[in-house]
mmCIF file of C-alpha atoms in Angstrom:
data_model
loop_
_atom_site.group_PDB
_atom_site.id
_atom_site.type_symbol
_atom_site.label_atom_id
_atom_site.label_comp_id
_atom_site.label_asym_id
_atom_site.label_seq_id
_atom_site.Cartn_x
_atom_site.Cartn_y
_atom_site.Cartn_z
ATOM 1 C CA UNK A 4 -26.259 -103.159 -167.822
ATOM 2 C CA UNK A 5 -27.386 -104.854 -164.633
ATOM 3 C CA UNK A 6 -26.977 -102.871 -161.416
ATOM 4 C CA UNK A 7 -26.913 -106.075 -159.295
ATOM 5 C CA UNK A 8 -23.768 -106.303 -157.083
ATOM 6 C CA UNK A 9 -22.224 -109.753 -157.099
ATOM 7 C CA UNK A 10 -19.210 -111.059 -155.242
ATOM 8 C CA UNK A 11 -18.483 -114.337 -156.974
ATOM 9 C CA UNK A 12 -19.690 -116.409 -159.903
ATOM 10 C CA UNK A 13 -22.171 -118.625 -158.183
ATOM 11 C CA UNK A 14 -25.041 -116.979 -160.044
ATOM 12 C CA UNK A 15 -23.621 -117.945 -163.380
ATOM 13 C CA UNK A 16 -25.241 -121.355 -163.702
ATOM 14 C CA UNK A 17 -27.904 -122.813 -165.844
ATOM 15 C CA UNK A 18 -31.244 -122.807 -164.138
ATOM 16 C CA UNK A 19 -34.128 -124.972 -165.292
ATOM 17 C CA UNK A 20 -37.215 -122.722 -165.666
ATOM 18 C CA UNK A 21 -40.728 -123.912 -165.522
ATOM 19 C CA UNK A 22 -43.596 -123.016 -167.708
ATOM 20 C CA UNK A 23 -46.631 -121.029 -166.551
ATOM 21 C CA UNK A 24 -49.421 -123.331 -165.526
ATOM 22 C CA UNK A 25 -52.927 -122.874 -166.910
ATOM 23 C CA UNK A 26 -55.042 -120.619 -164.811
ATOM 24 C CA UNK A 27 -56.734 -122.478 -162.006
ATOM 25 C CA UNK A 28 -60.459 -122.487 -162.444
ATOM 26 C CA UNK A 29 -62.378 -121.432 -159.385
ATOM 27 C CA UNK A 30 -64.272 -124.282 -157.677
ATOM 28 C CA UNK A 31 -67.418 -122.126 -157.687
ATOM 29 C CA UNK A 32 -68.627 -119.262 -159.803
ATOM 30 C CA UNK A 33 -69.721 -117.525 -156.711
ATOM 31 C CA UNK A 34 -66.420 -117.971 -154.917
ATOM 32 C CA UNK A 35 -65.218 -114.431 -154.014
ATOM 33 C CA UNK A 36 -62.512 -115.510 -151.536
ATOM 34 C CA UNK A 37 -59.749 -116.194 -154.203
ATOM 35 C CA UNK A 38 -58.584 -119.242 -152.289
ATOM 36 C CA UNK A 39 -59.142 -121.815 -155.080
ATOM 37 C CA UNK A 40 -55.862 -123.568 -155.730
ATOM 38 C CA UNK A 41 -54.067 -121.510 -153.123
ATOM 39 C CA UNK A 42 -53.302 -121.609 -149.455
ATOM 40 C CA UNK A 43 -56.384 -121.180 -147.313
ATOM 41 C CA UNK A 44 -57.092 -120.336 -143.730
ATOM 42 C CA UNK A 45 -57.137 -122.868 -140.950
ATOM 43 C CA UNK A 46 -60.953 -122.433 -140.696
ATOM 44 C CA UNK A 47 -61.505 -123.517 -144.344
ATOM 45 C CA UNK A 48 -59.098 -126.396 -144.102
ATOM 46 C CA UNK A 49 -60.801 -127.681 -140.962
ATOM 47 C CA UNK A 50 -64.114 -127.434 -142.685
ATOM 48 C CA UNK A 51 -62.831 -129.484 -145.617
ATOM 49 C CA UNK A 52 -61.397 -132.064 -143.239
ATOM 50 C CA UNK A 53 -64.690 -132.361 -141.434
ATOM 51 C CA UNK A 54 -66.259 -133.590 -144.656
ATOM 52 C CA UNK A 55 -63.504 -136.041 -145.422
ATOM 53 C CA UNK A 56 -63.676 -139.770 -145.079
ATOM 54 C CA UNK A 57 -61.288 -139.593 -142.142
ATOM 55 C CA UNK A 58 -63.452 -137.207 -140.152
ATOM 56 C CA UNK A 59 -63.769 -139.636 -137.165
ATOM 57 C CA UNK A 60 -60.061 -140.146 -136.913
ATOM 58 C CA UNK A 61 -59.342 -136.388 -137.237
ATOM 59 C CA UNK A 62 -61.872 -135.668 -134.470
ATOM 60 C CA UNK A 63 -60.045 -138.269 -132.241
ATOM 61 C CA UNK A 64 -56.770 -136.570 -132.959
ATOM 62 C CA UNK A 65 -58.172 -133.225 -132.103
ATOM 63 C CA UNK A 66 -59.374 -134.673 -128.752
ATOM 64 C CA UNK A 67 -56.095 -136.470 -127.967
ATOM 65 C CA UNK A 68 -53.641 -133.767 -129.078
ATOM 66 C CA UNK A 69 -54.525 -130.277 -127.707
ATOM 67 C CA UNK A 70 -53.719 -127.351 -129.891
ATOM 68 C CA UNK A 71 -50.742 -125.450 -128.731
ATOM 69 C CA UNK A 72 -47.808 -123.313 -129.892
ATOM 70 C CA UNK A 73 -46.330 -126.338 -131.728
ATOM 71 C CA UNK A 74 -49.321 -126.265 -134.118
ATOM 72 C CA UNK A 75 -48.671 -122.697 -135.142
ATOM 73 C CA UNK A 76 -44.895 -122.327 -135.847
ATOM 74 C CA UNK A 77 -43.827 -118.752 -136.470
ATOM 75 C CA UNK A 78 -40.840 -119.609 -138.633
ATOM 76 C CA UNK A 79 -38.830 -122.535 -139.924
ATOM 77 C CA UNK A 80 -35.771 -124.059 -138.284
ATOM 78 C CA UNK A 81 -33.518 -121.173 -136.915
ATOM 79 C CA UNK A 82 -30.490 -122.921 -138.444
ATOM 80 C CA UNK A 83 -31.658 -121.486 -141.752
ATOM 81 C CA UNK A 84 -30.150 -118.196 -140.638
ATOM 82 C CA UNK A 85 -26.611 -119.474 -140.260
ATOM 83 C CA UNK A 86 -26.954 -121.738 -143.301
ATOM 84 C CA UNK A 87 -27.989 -118.957 -145.531
ATOM 85 C CA UNK A 88 -25.092 -116.786 -144.450
ATOM 86 C CA UNK A 89 -22.542 -119.654 -144.865
ATOM 87 C CA UNK A 90 -23.828 -120.366 -148.422
ATOM 88 C CA UNK A 91 -23.344 -116.738 -149.438
ATOM 89 C CA UNK A 92 -19.645 -116.724 -148.453
ATOM 90 C CA UNK A 93 -16.969 -117.342 -151.023
ATOM 91 C CA UNK A 94 -14.697 -120.430 -150.714
ATOM 92 C CA UNK A 95 -16.649 -121.683 -147.718
ATOM 93 C CA UNK A 96 -18.177 -125.170 -147.615
ATOM 94 C CA UNK A 97 -21.116 -125.985 -145.464
ATOM 95 C CA UNK A 98 -21.821 -129.310 -143.829
ATOM 96 C CA UNK A 99 -24.992 -130.153 -141.819
ATOM 97 C CA UNK A 100 -25.360 -132.979 -139.196
ATOM 98 C CA UNK A 101 -28.951 -133.627 -138.213
ATOM 99 C CA UNK A 102 -32.036 -135.633 -139.136
ATOM 100 C CA UNK A 103 -32.556 -136.242 -142.836
ATOM 101 C CA UNK A 104 -35.882 -134.438 -142.885
ATOM 102 C CA UNK A 105 -34.356 -131.370 -141.245
ATOM 103 C CA UNK A 106 -31.490 -131.261 -143.644
ATOM 104 C CA UNK A 107 -33.827 -131.721 -146.579
ATOM 105 C CA UNK A 108 -36.039 -128.842 -145.465
ATOM 106 C CA UNK A 109 -33.076 -126.521 -144.855
ATOM 107 C CA UNK A 110 -31.381 -127.238 -148.115
ATOM 108 C CA UNK A 111 -34.627 -126.908 -150.052
ATOM 109 C CA UNK A 112 -35.461 -123.530 -148.588
ATOM 110 C CA UNK A 113 -31.917 -122.247 -148.899
ATOM 111 C CA UNK A 114 -31.789 -122.994 -152.598
ATOM 112 C CA UNK A 115 -35.414 -121.516 -152.863
ATOM 113 C CA UNK A 116 -33.882 -118.309 -151.605
ATOM 114 C CA UNK A 117 -31.165 -118.290 -154.217
ATOM 115 C CA UNK A 118 -28.301 -120.335 -152.818
ATOM 116 C CA UNK A 119 -26.623 -122.270 -155.583
ATOM 117 C CA UNK A 120 -24.076 -124.224 -153.648
ATOM 118 C CA UNK A 121 -24.037 -127.692 -152.410
ATOM 119 C CA UNK A 122 -25.001 -128.450 -148.773
ATOM 120 C CA UNK A 123 -22.977 -131.254 -147.266
ATOM 121 C CA UNK A 124 -24.681 -133.749 -145.160
ATOM 122 C CA UNK A 125 -23.407 -136.425 -142.717
ATOM 123 C CA UNK A 126 -26.151 -139.061 -142.163
ATOM 124 C CA UNK A 127 -26.557 -141.090 -139.022
ATOM 125 C CA UNK A 128 -28.702 -143.685 -137.355
ATOM 126 C CA UNK A 129 -29.299 -144.581 -133.679
ATOM 127 C CA UNK A 130 -26.266 -146.837 -133.582
ATOM 128 C CA UNK A 131 -23.811 -144.318 -134.958
ATOM 129 C CA UNK A 132 -25.252 -141.654 -132.762
ATOM 130 C CA UNK A 133 -24.854 -143.429 -129.426
ATOM 131 C CA UNK A 134 -21.573 -145.143 -130.209
ATOM 132 C CA UNK A 135 -19.810 -141.974 -131.331
ATOM 133 C CA UNK A 136 -19.420 -143.160 -134.910
ATOM 134 C CA UNK A 137 -21.223 -140.003 -136.056
ATOM 135 C CA UNK A 138 -18.396 -137.866 -134.915
ATOM 136 C CA UNK A 139 -15.941 -140.060 -136.710
ATOM 137 C CA UNK A 140 -18.058 -139.820 -139.890
ATOM 138 C CA UNK A 141 -18.086 -135.990 -139.544
ATOM 139 C CA UNK A 142 -14.356 -135.905 -139.012
ATOM 140 C CA UNK A 143 -13.715 -138.141 -142.064
ATOM 141 C CA UNK A 144 -16.095 -136.018 -144.248
ATOM 142 C CA UNK A 145 -14.229 -132.930 -143.212
ATOM 143 C CA UNK A 146 -10.854 -134.428 -144.094
ATOM 144 C CA UNK A 147 -12.233 -135.447 -147.523
ATOM 145 C CA UNK A 148 -13.656 -132.054 -148.137
ATOM 146 C CA UNK A 149 -10.634 -129.956 -147.036
ATOM 147 C CA UNK A 150 -9.226 -128.993 -150.430
ATOM 148 C CA UNK A 151 -7.214 -125.715 -150.176
ATOM 149 C CA UNK A 152 -7.683 -125.159 -153.905
ATOM 150 C CA UNK A 153 -11.434 -124.901 -153.379
ATOM 151 C CA UNK A 154 -12.093 -123.762 -149.883
ATOM 152 C CA UNK A 155 -10.615 -121.444 -147.247
ATOM 153 C CA UNK A 156 -13.004 -122.678 -144.510
ATOM 154 C CA UNK A 157 -15.614 -125.463 -143.765
ATOM 155 C CA UNK A 158 -18.527 -124.685 -141.424
ATOM 156 C CA UNK A 159 -19.882 -127.789 -139.747
ATOM 157 C CA UNK A 160 -23.320 -127.281 -138.104
ATOM 158 C CA UNK A 161 -24.898 -129.583 -135.541
ATOM 159 C CA UNK A 162 -28.714 -129.447 -135.632
ATOM 160 C CA UNK A 163 -31.088 -130.617 -132.849
ATOM 161 C CA UNK A 164 -30.391 -134.292 -132.490
ATOM 162 C CA UNK A 165 -26.544 -134.211 -132.619
ATOM 163 C CA UNK A 166 -26.469 -131.213 -130.354
ATOM 164 C CA UNK A 167 -28.697 -132.903 -127.803
ATOM 165 C CA UNK A 168 -26.628 -136.027 -128.005
ATOM 166 C CA UNK A 169 -23.430 -134.135 -127.367
ATOM 167 C CA UNK A 170 -21.575 -134.699 -130.730
ATOM 168 C CA UNK A 171 -18.355 -132.773 -129.819
ATOM 169 C CA UNK A 172 -17.554 -130.570 -132.884
ATOM 170 C CA UNK A 173 -15.018 -128.744 -130.702
ATOM 171 C CA UNK A 174 -12.778 -131.841 -131.031
ATOM 172 C CA UNK A 175 -12.510 -131.376 -134.791
ATOM 173 C CA UNK A 176 -9.128 -130.052 -135.869
ATOM 174 C CA UNK A 177 -8.941 -126.323 -136.265
ATOM 175 C CA UNK A 178 -7.177 -126.620 -139.625
ATOM 176 C CA UNK A 179 -6.756 -129.367 -142.303
ATOM 177 C CA UNK A 180 -4.396 -128.691 -145.224
ATOM 178 C CA UNK A 181 -4.663 -125.049 -144.616
ATOM 179 C CA UNK A 182 -8.560 -125.095 -144.593
ATOM 180 C CA UNK A 183 -10.137 -123.777 -141.424
ATOM 181 C CA UNK A 184 -12.680 -125.992 -139.702
ATOM 182 C CA UNK A 185 -15.413 -124.146 -137.823
ATOM 183 C CA UNK A 186 -17.998 -126.202 -135.804
ATOM 184 C CA UNK A 187 -21.234 -124.633 -134.399
ATOM 185 C CA UNK A 188 -24.279 -125.978 -132.587
ATOM 186 C CA UNK A 189 -27.606 -124.560 -133.794
ATOM 187 C CA UNK A 190 -30.480 -126.544 -132.151
ATOM 188 C CA UNK A 191 -33.990 -125.337 -132.746
ATOM 189 C CA UNK A 192 -34.863 -125.915 -129.125
ATOM 190 C CA UNK A 193 -32.128 -123.464 -127.904
ATOM 191 C CA UNK A 194 -31.742 -120.896 -130.665
ATOM 192 C CA UNK A 195 -35.097 -118.862 -131.041
ATOM 193 C CA UNK A 196 -34.612 -117.100 -134.318
ATOM 194 C CA UNK A 197 -32.587 -116.890 -137.545
ATOM 195 C CA UNK A 198 -30.961 -113.749 -136.218
ATOM 196 C CA UNK A 199 -29.440 -115.573 -133.211
ATOM 197 C CA UNK A 200 -28.228 -118.400 -135.515
ATOM 198 C CA UNK A 201 -26.482 -115.761 -137.653
ATOM 199 C CA UNK A 202 -24.899 -114.441 -134.578
ATOM 200 C CA UNK A 203 -23.573 -117.858 -133.662
ATOM 201 C CA UNK A 204 -21.868 -118.360 -136.915
ATOM 202 C CA UNK A 205 -20.486 -114.746 -136.985
ATOM 203 C CA UNK A 206 -19.194 -115.136 -133.438
ATOM 204 C CA UNK A 207 -17.538 -118.401 -134.233
ATOM 205 C CA UNK A 208 -15.792 -117.013 -137.261
ATOM 206 C CA UNK A 209 -14.726 -113.860 -135.422
ATOM 207 C CA UNK A 210 -13.290 -115.963 -132.568
ATOM 208 C CA UNK A 211 -11.342 -118.064 -135.062
ATOM 209 C CA UNK A 212 -9.975 -114.936 -136.665
ATOM 210 C CA UNK A 213 -9.088 -113.410 -133.334
ATOM 211 C CA UNK A 214 -7.129 -116.621 -132.354
ATOM 212 C CA UNK A 215 -5.265 -116.463 -135.733
ATOM 213 C CA UNK A 216 -4.274 -112.850 -135.131
ATOM 214 C CA UNK A 217 -3.120 -113.492 -131.587
ATOM 215 C CA UNK A 218 -1.067 -116.515 -132.749
ATOM 216 C CA UNK A 219 0.719 -114.312 -135.340
ATOM 217 C CA UNK A 220 2.172 -115.329 -138.710
#
């Protein structure tokens, strides 16, 4: 009998499992570093790049773009913290508003860590962003998603671009068909770590619960 503690049935799904790949043959019989076919250090990667056909271009890039903290990120987007928590809660839907590449990375990593729920996404372009159409699209998507038979709450998260552009999630209705709507802003440029992102989501949900208690039945 398994000792794993579960809170819902999200783990009871069919998962496609891969097959073990053939052992990677070392590039050199004298290679004792164990880096063949694996991630390597920056020094080794730079040495390989120097021998590539694009060496001249890469040298120009190195001269034009100084190495800084942006070249050595310590972790991925902090919004992963709040996203992962939201995906683990029962009867809670998650919707992201941000650049497509950001949403792809967040959803990929969240599922890599075991989340088996869909991540909602509201796409946008420059026109919908500056005209306010993005907010209308978010509002419409929340209305479409608010099914009380499936969800108790919907968490809508603004990533960097919508947050910087001032997309006002606070103007979303607090409740639709009995489903609570919680909007949070989690920009990478303002939230330093995953822990702070979790605090933002927890604080928003606690504030919502406090308002419900104060309002009474």
